[in-house]
Amino acid sequence: MLQCIFLLSDSGEVMLEKQLTGQRVDRSICTWFWEHTVSQGDSPKLQSVIASPTHYLFQVLREGITFLACTQVEMPPLMGIEFLCRVADVLTDYLGSLNEDLIKDNFVIVYELLDEMIDNGFPLTTEPNILREMIAPPNIANKMLSVVTGNSSNVSDILPGATSSCIPWRTTNLKYANNEVYVDLVEEMDAIINRDGVLVKCEIYGEVQVNSHLSGVPDLTLSFANPAVLDDVRFHPCVRFRPWEAHEILSFVPPDGQFKLMSYRVRKLKSSPIYVKPQLTSDAGTCRVSVLVGIRNDPGKTIDSITVQFQLPSCVLSADLNSNYGTVNILANKTCSWTIGKIPKDKAPALSGTLLLETGLECLHVFPTFQVGFRIMGVALSGLKIDKLDLKNLPKPPYKGFRALTRAGEFEVRS
Amino acid sequence: MAPPAQAQRSSSPSQPSGKGEVADVKSQLRNLAGSRAPGVDDSKRELFKKVISYMTIGIDVSSVFGEMVMCSATSDIVLKKMCYLYVGNYAKVNPDLALLTINFLQRDCKDEDPMIRGLALRSLCSLRVTNLVEYLVGPLGAGLKDNNSYVRMIAVMGVLKLYHISASTCVDADFPTTLKHLLLNDRDTQVVANCLSALQEIWSLGGSASEEVSREREILLSKPVIYYLLNRIREFSEWAQCLVLELVAKYVPADPNEIFDVMNLLEDRLQHANGAVVLATAKVFLQLTLSMTDVHQQVYERIKAPLLTLVSSGSPEQSYAVLSHLHLLVMRAPFIFSSDYKHFYCQYNEPSYVKKLKLEMLTAVANESNTYEIVTELCEYAANVDIPIARESIRAVGKIALQQYDVNAIVDRLLQFLEMEKDYVTAEALVLVKDLLRKYPQWSQDCIAVVGNISSKNVQEPKAKAALIWMLGEYSHEMHDAPYILEGLIENWEDEHSAEVRLHLLTAVMKCFFKRAPETQKSLGAALAAGLADFHQDVHDRALFYYRLLQYNISVAERVVNPPKQAVSVFADTQSSEIKDRIFDEFNSLSVVYQKPSYMFTYKEHRGPFEFSDEIGNLSIGTESTDTVVPNRVEANDKDLLLSTSEKEETRGLNNSSSAYSAPSYDASSLSVPTSQLSELAISNPSVSGNVPQPSFAIDDLLGLGLPTAPAPAPSPPPLKLNPKAVLDPTTFQQKWRQLPISLSQEYSINPQGVAALTTPQALLRHMQGQSIHCIASGGQSPNFKFFFFAQKAEESSTFLVECIVNTSSAKAQIKIKADDQNATQPFSSVFQSALSKFGMP
């Protein structure tokens, strides 16, 4: 049971405070929290659950804004954290993005939202579709309308249909002139490659994202050509469990707009699309660096946005690094970032140069880890393929769109 | 929004200082108050916004309360909302002015628009002003009967708010009964969920009226209610599902079929997108199957994948909380996760607290088949930029080495660490090599060759230095220049700041002396002289002791300092199994994240002392049926519960080593516990009777193995010490009470003073608490009282459960005792009896 929610700016200023129960939480807790954060040094990743002298704090950091919740009683930690994440998601959804100014400009809406999302410390509804009907988002159309009609209320007059609908995530009377539905497979590849170039670990975390603009109450069925590749799946509440259990078919009545239908994990992949081969050899106080990047397994589509990033060890005094393709930048915090983009046809991108070590140090003992980024449009590297999408309960056949995308998640190459 | 403005950071230039602006707003509001001009709502809105924004940044705007209320007569819902927000925030500070708002809030409660009705009701209940509660009853009653579920849902929460302000008003209006009705009959699930959460809180607060409340709780946990909620679970919102699942986790199904039904029904909840639902479901599964060993293991297999997905898919904040739970499961059943070790590999970017958890899990899951990969991975981290993690991973390698039987490859790795020439790596590796040698003396040749090459000048950390010195002393016969290195160290005695190192130096030079006397004699003299002059008490004493020992008899001294040593088989664990078990019982709570049971960190008043204590009301039904269960079967079942095996090994290992290993002082802390317990037991049992091997019985007893035969006829049983801070949650009590057979049933008589003092159950509770016997539930009225007590042995987790029925008119107390350790029933019974007999005595 949460007692209070604070929103803090990136300088620790309290932007918003929402007391939830009779036990008022004093603002000084934020000061304590901020001092605690500062005392943790430059590592911005603070534990999500912290025990302060008087309260237990949940914190979630999004775009520089800290969502802080306090409680004094034992409760499921994930409930606190998940809820704060949802608050952040809903605010992003409402305000278009998330930053200090947006929150300060729209604090009345934020209060209204919190009021509907949590009562007496217990979360009520966090479903954006329902909230949007209770509290209208502050968009341009609304502002136009208010200027024209003189009615400047940003609250819809009617009570949301969904609160009384039997499908809580969808309102009953939706109408679109053009019915369309888009299904995207978005995958992230996490991998660890050791210094011998061996793939130590490689797995994919994927999401099926759906954007639906459909009239009435449509019933959708999505099936995969090869559901067997999936290791573990999680569903949006709209997915019916039995059809999946029996035939591995996703049957659902979609919420309106963009939502995450399913997330999944595919383990034990055997290969990565690109290789990164770093080599570091030290000799008499200097270290020669060479990094080669190339395509290992052609996925059949262009690999773009390739980047390689690594942190220079603290014992390095200066670095002189050049590449035959792309740009190399060494940032103030000793992070070296090499932006490659697409791999050219005629040559293999290579980065080379020397690192000058601290005096007295013969050779490098701490080896950097190279973090690799890339993006491949049109391919789901897990091999998952959508078989078909059937729609029922619709007056006329809608437009259906499918896309796939794979990008690097935590893709690490050790040296 | 806190009224005191001084908490503000005044540095920020954008923040107005307060006073002038507030006065300005005040006058403007006053001008607008009566106006009905067109567009006045817009200007009001701007002003309200200003007031709220002042409030938000912490300026005290309570002085405009009156004006705000005057302006509140409007049909604009945003204005209303801002006004409600303002009023809710300052009403408590201005109870007199708050009265002004009652009127318009009550009117809004009857508005046509359900949204406004709901909002007004919510604000009305959020005023939290004690002397205004009378105005709440009417609107709340109407709200509970409202046609619109939105209003009902708010009204239900309103009842809870009212209960917090004035419990008696709430009960007098009979609201709890209405909530009970709504809980079982409302068609809107959010209303049902709010009823559930409100009723649970009301009952946990109203613990004093235990009889009635216990009946209510019993109903809540009864089969019909649980099934009613379970059957509708898919209709509930994700948060309400968490609430229902939490309740279900406390439900005790009647038979295995029921357990499987519940689990089948909830199976798909494990695939819910909300992590809180997944964890709550996992908790239900784990709790339901606690007594079914093989199913429990299957549950681990089943919940493994969803938890691993949650870790990799969620935000870093979620990952950490889930990882903490996974950590708990891995520690309890490492073998189930042994093929998933790659999930616990650390990513470069992860914060170090996550890496630490992962390292511990990697250590735990290491077995014959994956050790090579895990150790290879851990060695990568040793070169990590993050020094604490590098250290931690070296320690992990060491721990794995100590767990494994085939340490060949690991020793090589450790020795490579020593050659890495980084001071902290060397330091950690030295400590490990020392531990390794204590367990596997056969590796001494290989290790010593490498250790001998380390210059003691490069080792600065006390722990590492102590380890090096220990090895120098222990293996001085194999290390060529050991005496000379020690000599060098002794010469620098004055510069050595750590007493630990100096102590080791003394012992090492002694050991070395007995092996290579001619080379060491001089430095031994120097060391003893320096030790005697040392200002540190321990160092001085040890030096003096060695000196006298040498004076007394050299061969005795050698036997004391250099006895033959038996390898240590298992090192003691830092976290006791009792605490681990307790954390496990609190799965899906903050305890898991902190790795401490909640009694160690939450305040007592927040735990809700009686929270679930009255579920025990239904115990008496279960008692009769379980009486017939064969005691041995229950015990065996309890012991082999999947996870306790490793703990058993641990205790056995300790027992073996404690009697054999007696090196002076070295890391004695890990061994001292059992030794002291043994001696204590031996001393407290001076009258060893006849041919019964009393001490060995004591040891078995200590290990909690329980003897199948009848306990030895001990004339004076060892005095039993009880843990004054014993904690047992009601569910465990309930489970234990059902599982254990009655080990003793007796009738005591109570002295007249006791009878006189026993007017309420609480009197006896407090008294028994003073005797380290805790009450978990009580009830009844004169002359019949019923209590459930529990107590725990001071040194171990062995628990005693007592049912005590007191009849004050006959001055008799009927006692039924159930105990984890049957042999300890007698001593406990006498402790209990004497505690009871002191009741009422001045």
Short mmCIF file of C-alpha atoms in Angstrom, two decimals, chain A residues 27-370:
data_model
loop_
_atom_site.label_atom_id
_atom_site.label_comp_id
_atom_site.label_asym_id
_atom_site.label_seq_id
_atom_site.Cartn_x
_atom_site.Cartn_y
_atom_site.Cartn_z
CA ARG A 27 8.61 16.20 1.92
CA SER A 28 11.86 15.85 3.80
CA ILE A 29 11.94 12.26 2.61
CA CYS A 30 12.79 13.62 -0.84
CA THR A 31 15.72 15.52 0.55
CA TRP A 32 16.92 12.34 2.21
CA PHE A 33 16.45 10.45 -1.02
CA TRP A 34 18.30 13.04 -3.05
CA GLU A 35 21.23 13.11 -0.68
CA HIS A 36 21.31 9.34 -0.76
CA THR A 37 21.32 9.42 -4.55
CA VAL A 38 24.10 11.97 -4.67
CA SER A 39 26.14 9.99 -2.16
CA GLN A 40 26.00 6.97 -4.44
CA GLY A 41 28.33 8.84 -6.78
CA ASP A 42 28.24 8.88 -10.53
CA SER A 43 26.56 5.50 -10.92
CA PRO A 44 23.05 6.63 -11.78
CA LYS A 45 21.61 3.19 -11.34
CA LEU A 46 20.21 3.19 -7.88
CA GLN A 47 18.46 0.24 -6.36
CA SER A 48 14.75 0.34 -7.10
CA VAL A 49 13.81 -0.41 -3.50
CA ILE A 50 15.53 1.57 -0.79
CA ALA A 51 15.05 1.59 2.96
CA SER A 52 15.16 5.11 4.36
CA PRO A 53 15.11 5.64 8.12
CA THR A 54 11.34 6.15 8.11
CA HIS A 55 9.93 4.71 4.89
CA TYR A 56 10.60 2.17 2.20
CA LEU A 57 11.04 3.89 -1.10
CA PHE A 58 10.36 2.66 -4.58
CA GLN A 59 12.00 4.61 -7.32
CA VAL A 60 11.83 4.48 -11.06
CA LEU A 61 13.86 6.78 -13.26
CA ARG A 62 12.50 7.81 -16.65
CA GLU A 63 13.99 10.53 -18.86
CA GLY A 64 15.65 12.18 -15.91
CA ILE A 65 12.47 12.24 -13.86
CA THR A 66 12.39 10.22 -10.68
CA PHE A 67 9.08 8.65 -9.71
CA LEU A 68 9.29 8.05 -6.01
CA ALA A 69 6.75 6.19 -3.90
CA CYS A 70 6.83 5.70 -0.12
CA THR A 71 5.37 3.04 2.08
CA GLN A 72 5.72 1.93 5.66
CA VAL A 73 4.15 -1.48 5.36
CA GLU A 74 5.24 -4.72 3.84
CA MET A 75 3.93 -5.09 0.31
CA PRO A 76 4.80 -6.87 -2.90
CA PRO A 77 7.74 -4.87 -4.28
CA LEU A 78 6.82 -5.48 -7.88
CA MET A 79 3.44 -3.93 -7.29
CA GLY A 80 5.08 -0.65 -6.31
CA ILE A 81 7.62 -0.72 -9.08
CA GLU A 82 5.24 -1.87 -11.81
CA PHE A 83 2.80 0.80 -10.80
CA LEU A 84 5.39 3.57 -11.03
CA CYS A 85 6.45 2.25 -14.42
CA ARG A 86 2.83 2.40 -15.51
CA VAL A 87 2.50 5.96 -14.25
CA ALA A 88 5.52 6.88 -16.32
CA ASP A 89 4.08 5.10 -19.36
CA VAL A 90 0.71 6.76 -19.03
CA LEU A 91 2.26 10.21 -18.59
CA THR A 92 4.44 9.66 -21.65
CA ASP A 93 1.36 8.60 -23.55
CA TYR A 94 -0.58 11.67 -22.43
CA LEU A 95 2.08 14.31 -22.75
CA GLY A 96 3.69 12.95 -25.91
CA SER A 97 7.03 12.57 -24.17
CA LEU A 98 8.38 13.05 -20.70
CA ASN A 99 10.39 15.96 -19.39
CA GLU A 100 10.45 18.47 -16.61
CA ASP A 101 8.73 21.29 -18.49
CA LEU A 102 5.92 19.10 -19.79
CA ILE A 103 5.11 17.92 -16.29
CA LYS A 104 5.24 21.41 -14.85
CA ASP A 105 3.02 22.74 -17.63
CA ASN A 106 0.48 19.97 -17.24
CA PHE A 107 0.56 19.31 -13.53
CA VAL A 108 -3.22 19.54 -13.25
CA ILE A 109 -3.59 16.66 -15.69
CA VAL A 110 -0.95 14.68 -13.83
CA TYR A 111 -2.90 15.16 -10.60
CA GLU A 112 -6.12 14.13 -12.32
CA LEU A 113 -4.47 11.02 -13.73
CA LEU A 114 -3.00 10.00 -10.41
CA ASP A 115 -6.37 10.51 -8.82
CA GLU A 116 -7.93 7.94 -11.13
CA MET A 117 -4.98 5.55 -11.12
CA ILE A 118 -4.64 5.05 -7.41
CA ASP A 119 -7.01 5.46 -4.48
CA ASN A 120 -5.99 5.16 -0.87
CA GLY A 121 -2.67 3.67 -1.92
CA PHE A 122 -4.12 0.88 -3.96
CA PRO A 123 -3.80 0.92 -7.77
CA LEU A 124 -7.10 1.07 -9.62
CA THR A 125 -6.87 1.31 -13.35
CA THR A 126 -3.75 1.92 -15.35
CA GLU A 127 -5.26 1.02 -18.70
CA PRO A 128 -4.56 4.02 -20.98
CA ASN A 129 -7.72 3.45 -23.00
CA ILE A 130 -9.96 3.87 -19.99
CA LEU A 131 -8.03 6.80 -18.62
CA ARG A 132 -8.17 8.59 -21.94
CA GLU A 133 -11.93 8.54 -21.73
CA MET A 134 -12.03 9.97 -18.25
CA ILE A 135 -9.39 12.62 -18.79
CA ALA A 136 -8.81 13.95 -22.26
CA PRO A 137 -5.17 14.28 -23.28
CA PRO A 138 -3.91 17.83 -23.78
CA ASN A 139 -3.53 17.68 -27.53
CA ILE A 140 -3.68 20.37 -30.12
CA ALA A 141 -7.07 19.34 -31.42
CA ASN A 142 -8.51 19.86 -27.97
CA LYS A 143 -6.98 23.28 -27.67
CA MET A 144 -8.39 24.24 -31.07
CA LEU A 145 -11.78 22.98 -30.07
CA SER A 146 -11.73 24.87 -26.82
CA VAL A 147 -10.85 28.10 -28.56
CA VAL A 148 -13.65 27.64 -31.08
CA THR A 149 -16.39 26.45 -28.77
CA GLY A 150 -15.36 28.26 -25.66
CA ASN A 151 -15.68 25.05 -23.73
CA SER A 152 -12.25 24.56 -22.33
CA SER A 153 -12.83 21.56 -20.17
CA ASN A 154 -10.34 18.82 -20.84
CA VAL A 155 -12.56 16.26 -19.23
CA SER A 156 -14.94 14.26 -21.29
CA ASP A 157 -18.50 14.70 -20.24
CA ILE A 158 -19.53 11.10 -20.30
CA LEU A 159 -18.28 8.44 -17.98
CA PRO A 160 -16.03 5.98 -19.80
CA GLY A 161 -17.97 3.21 -21.45
CA ALA A 162 -15.18 0.81 -20.66
CA THR A 163 -15.73 0.99 -16.93
CA SER A 164 -19.02 -0.71 -17.49
CA SER A 165 -18.00 -2.71 -20.58
CA CYS A 166 -17.35 -6.40 -20.20
CA ILE A 167 -14.05 -5.96 -22.02
CA PRO A 168 -12.27 -3.57 -19.69
CA TRP A 169 -9.56 -2.61 -22.14
CA ARG A 170 -11.87 -1.55 -24.94
CA THR A 171 -14.77 0.82 -25.37
CA THR A 172 -17.77 -0.48 -27.18
CA ASN A 173 -18.65 2.22 -29.66
CA LEU A 174 -15.54 2.83 -31.70
CA LYS A 175 -15.94 3.91 -35.33
CA TYR A 176 -13.26 4.33 -37.97
CA ALA A 177 -13.69 5.27 -41.60
CA ASN A 178 -10.57 3.34 -42.52
CA ASN A 179 -10.11 0.18 -40.57
CA GLU A 180 -6.48 -0.81 -40.29
CA VAL A 181 -4.32 -2.99 -38.13
CA TYR A 182 -0.53 -3.22 -38.01
CA VAL A 183 1.47 -6.01 -36.45
CA ASP A 184 5.16 -5.46 -35.73
CA LEU A 185 7.70 -7.98 -34.55
CA VAL A 186 10.36 -6.09 -32.64
CA GLU A 187 13.30 -8.11 -31.41
CA GLU A 188 16.38 -7.32 -29.39
CA MET A 189 19.42 -9.52 -29.47
CA ASP A 190 21.42 -9.89 -26.27
CA ALA A 191 24.76 -11.54 -26.71
CA ILE A 192 28.11 -12.00 -25.03
CA ILE A 193 31.09 -12.85 -27.22
CA ASN A 194 34.32 -13.70 -25.46
CA ARG A 195 37.84 -12.76 -26.45
CA ASP A 196 38.23 -15.85 -28.61
CA GLY A 197 35.21 -14.85 -30.67
CA VAL A 198 33.04 -17.58 -29.18
CA LEU A 199 29.38 -16.80 -28.64
CA VAL A 200 29.04 -17.35 -24.89
CA LYS A 201 25.40 -16.43 -24.69
CA CYS A 202 22.95 -15.28 -27.31
CA GLU A 203 19.24 -14.81 -26.89
CA ILE A 204 16.45 -12.73 -28.24
CA TYR A 205 13.81 -10.83 -26.39
CA GLY A 206 10.95 -9.98 -28.69
CA GLU A 207 7.63 -8.20 -28.64
CA VAL A 208 4.60 -8.40 -30.87
CA GLN A 209 3.35 -4.82 -31.07
CA VAL A 210 -0.04 -4.17 -32.52
CA ASN A 211 -1.52 -0.89 -33.62
CA SER A 212 -5.22 -1.31 -34.20
CA HIS A 213 -7.77 1.15 -35.51
CA LEU A 214 -10.82 -1.01 -35.89
CA SER A 215 -14.53 -0.29 -35.52
CA GLY A 216 -16.84 -2.10 -33.17
CA VAL A 217 -15.67 -5.12 -31.23
CA PRO A 218 -13.46 -7.09 -33.63
CA ASP A 219 -12.18 -10.54 -32.80
CA LEU A 220 -8.65 -11.21 -34.05
CA THR A 221 -6.71 -14.43 -34.49
CA LEU A 222 -2.99 -14.30 -35.07
CA SER A 223 -1.01 -17.45 -35.78
CA PHE A 224 2.67 -18.09 -36.27
CA ALA A 225 4.30 -20.36 -38.81
CA ASN A 226 6.74 -21.67 -36.22
CA PRO A 227 5.57 -21.03 -32.65
CA ALA A 228 7.89 -23.81 -31.48
CA VAL A 229 10.87 -21.44 -31.45
CA LEU A 230 9.38 -19.46 -28.56
CA ASP A 231 10.77 -20.30 -25.14
CA ASP A 232 8.60 -18.30 -22.85
CA VAL A 233 5.73 -15.99 -23.60
CA ARG A 234 3.80 -13.29 -21.78
CA PHE A 235 0.52 -11.84 -22.93
CA HIS A 236 -1.52 -8.70 -22.78
CA PRO A 237 -4.62 -9.35 -20.65
CA CYS A 238 -6.74 -9.40 -23.82
CA VAL A 239 -5.23 -12.68 -25.07
CA ARG A 240 -7.35 -15.75 -24.43
CA PHE A 241 -5.34 -18.44 -22.79
CA ARG A 242 -7.04 -21.64 -24.01
CA PRO A 243 -6.50 -21.22 -27.78
CA TRP A 244 -2.86 -20.58 -27.09
CA GLU A 245 -2.56 -23.59 -24.87
CA ALA A 246 -4.29 -25.86 -27.36
CA HIS A 247 -3.08 -24.63 -30.75
CA GLU A 248 -0.58 -21.84 -30.03
CA ILE A 249 -2.89 -19.30 -31.62
CA LEU A 250 -3.33 -15.78 -30.31
CA SER A 251 -7.02 -15.01 -30.09
CA PHE A 252 -8.00 -11.61 -28.74
CA VAL A 253 -10.19 -8.53 -28.83
CA PRO A 254 -7.63 -5.75 -29.18
CA PRO A 255 -7.51 -2.52 -27.21
CA ASP A 256 -7.67 0.56 -29.37
CA GLY A 257 -4.40 2.04 -30.59
CA GLN A 258 -0.87 0.90 -29.89
CA PHE A 259 -0.26 -1.93 -27.42
CA LYS A 260 2.08 -4.80 -26.66
CA LEU A 261 0.23 -7.98 -27.50
CA MET A 262 2.87 -10.43 -26.45
CA SER A 263 6.46 -10.61 -25.38
CA TYR A 264 8.67 -13.65 -25.76
CA ARG A 265 12.12 -14.97 -25.34
CA VAL A 266 14.12 -17.20 -27.66
CA ARG A 267 17.15 -18.77 -26.07
CA LYS A 268 20.28 -20.46 -27.31
CA LEU A 269 20.73 -18.87 -30.69
CA LYS A 270 23.72 -20.15 -32.54
CA SER A 271 24.98 -17.13 -34.42
CA SER A 272 25.09 -13.38 -34.51
CA PRO A 273 24.65 -11.30 -37.68
CA ILE A 274 27.89 -9.36 -37.32
CA TYR A 275 31.28 -9.96 -35.81
CA VAL A 276 33.47 -7.54 -33.88
CA LYS A 277 37.05 -8.61 -33.35
CA PRO A 278 39.00 -6.48 -30.93
CA GLN A 279 42.69 -7.04 -30.38
CA LEU A 280 44.81 -5.36 -27.74
CA THR A 281 48.52 -5.93 -27.45
CA SER A 282 50.61 -4.08 -24.92
CA ASP A 283 54.27 -3.36 -25.13
CA ALA A 284 56.41 -1.08 -22.99
CA GLY A 285 53.74 1.30 -21.80
CA THR A 286 51.70 1.50 -24.97
CA CYS A 287 48.86 -0.64 -26.15
CA ARG A 288 47.99 -1.26 -29.76
CA VAL A 289 44.30 -1.51 -30.46
CA SER A 290 42.69 -2.95 -33.53
CA VAL A 291 39.00 -3.66 -33.99
CA LEU A 292 37.53 -5.32 -37.06
CA VAL A 293 33.84 -5.33 -37.85
CA GLY A 294 32.10 -7.36 -40.53
CA ILE A 295 29.13 -9.47 -41.43
CA ARG A 296 29.19 -12.98 -40.04
CA ASN A 297 25.81 -14.29 -41.10
CA ASP A 298 24.04 -12.28 -43.74
CA PRO A 299 20.44 -11.87 -42.57
CA GLY A 300 19.35 -11.02 -46.11
CA LYS A 301 18.59 -7.40 -45.30
CA THR A 302 20.79 -4.39 -44.74
CA ILE A 303 22.33 -4.04 -41.33
CA ASP A 304 22.48 -0.37 -40.44
CA SER A 305 23.13 1.96 -37.49
CA ILE A 306 26.16 -0.08 -36.51
CA THR A 307 28.04 1.44 -33.59
CA VAL A 308 30.84 0.17 -31.39
CA GLN A 309 31.42 1.73 -27.99
CA PHE A 310 33.88 1.05 -25.26
CA GLN A 311 35.17 2.58 -22.08
CA LEU A 312 38.90 3.27 -21.97
CA PRO A 313 40.43 1.87 -18.78
CA SER A 314 41.32 4.51 -16.21
CA CYS A 315 45.03 3.72 -16.53
CA VAL A 316 45.05 5.01 -20.10
CA LEU A 317 46.56 8.48 -20.31
CA SER A 318 45.76 9.27 -23.91
CA ALA A 319 44.41 7.53 -26.94
CA ASP A 320 45.03 7.95 -30.61
CA LEU A 321 42.40 6.02 -32.53
CA ASN A 322 41.47 6.16 -36.20
CA SER A 323 39.19 4.20 -38.47
CA ASN A 324 39.15 3.53 -42.19
CA TYR A 325 35.36 3.96 -42.21
CA GLY A 326 32.88 5.88 -40.09
CA THR A 327 33.74 8.33 -37.34
CA VAL A 328 35.54 7.86 -34.04
CA ASN A 329 34.85 10.08 -31.05
CA ILE A 330 36.42 10.00 -27.64
CA LEU A 331 34.08 11.58 -25.14
CA ALA A 332 35.04 13.37 -21.95
CA ASN A 333 34.29 10.37 -19.73
CA LYS A 334 36.83 8.29 -21.69
CA THR A 335 34.17 6.56 -23.71
CA CYS A 336 35.24 5.83 -27.22
CA SER A 337 32.41 5.58 -29.70
CA TRP A 338 32.79 4.49 -33.28
CA THR A 339 29.83 5.13 -35.56
CA ILE A 340 29.88 2.95 -38.64
CA GLY A 341 26.38 2.96 -40.05
CA LYS A 342 26.18 0.47 -42.90
CA ILE A 343 29.03 -1.81 -43.75
CA PRO A 344 30.41 -0.75 -47.15
CA LYS A 345 30.72 -3.24 -49.96
CA ASP A 346 34.33 -2.58 -50.85
CA LYS A 347 36.13 -2.69 -47.50
CA ALA A 348 35.94 -4.08 -44.01
CA PRO A 349 35.65 -1.33 -41.37
CA ALA A 350 38.62 -1.30 -39.05
CA LEU A 351 39.60 0.85 -36.10
CA SER A 352 43.22 1.05 -35.06
CA GLY A 353 45.47 3.14 -32.94
CA THR A 354 47.49 3.23 -29.74
CA LEU A 355 46.73 3.86 -26.10
CA LEU A 356 49.36 5.47 -23.92
CA LEU A 357 49.40 3.94 -20.47
CA GLU A 358 50.22 5.53 -17.13
CA THR A 359 53.89 5.77 -16.35
CA GLY A 360 55.16 2.68 -14.63
CA LEU A 361 52.58 0.45 -16.21
CA GLU A 362 54.08 -1.96 -18.70
CA CYS A 363 50.96 -3.57 -20.03
CA LEU A 364 47.19 -3.30 -19.81
CA HIS A 365 45.49 -5.51 -17.22
CA VAL A 366 41.95 -4.24 -17.47
CA PHE A 367 40.38 -5.02 -20.80
CA PRO A 368 37.46 -3.01 -22.06
CA THR A 369 34.16 -4.52 -23.10
CA PHE A 370 32.89 -3.44 -26.50
#
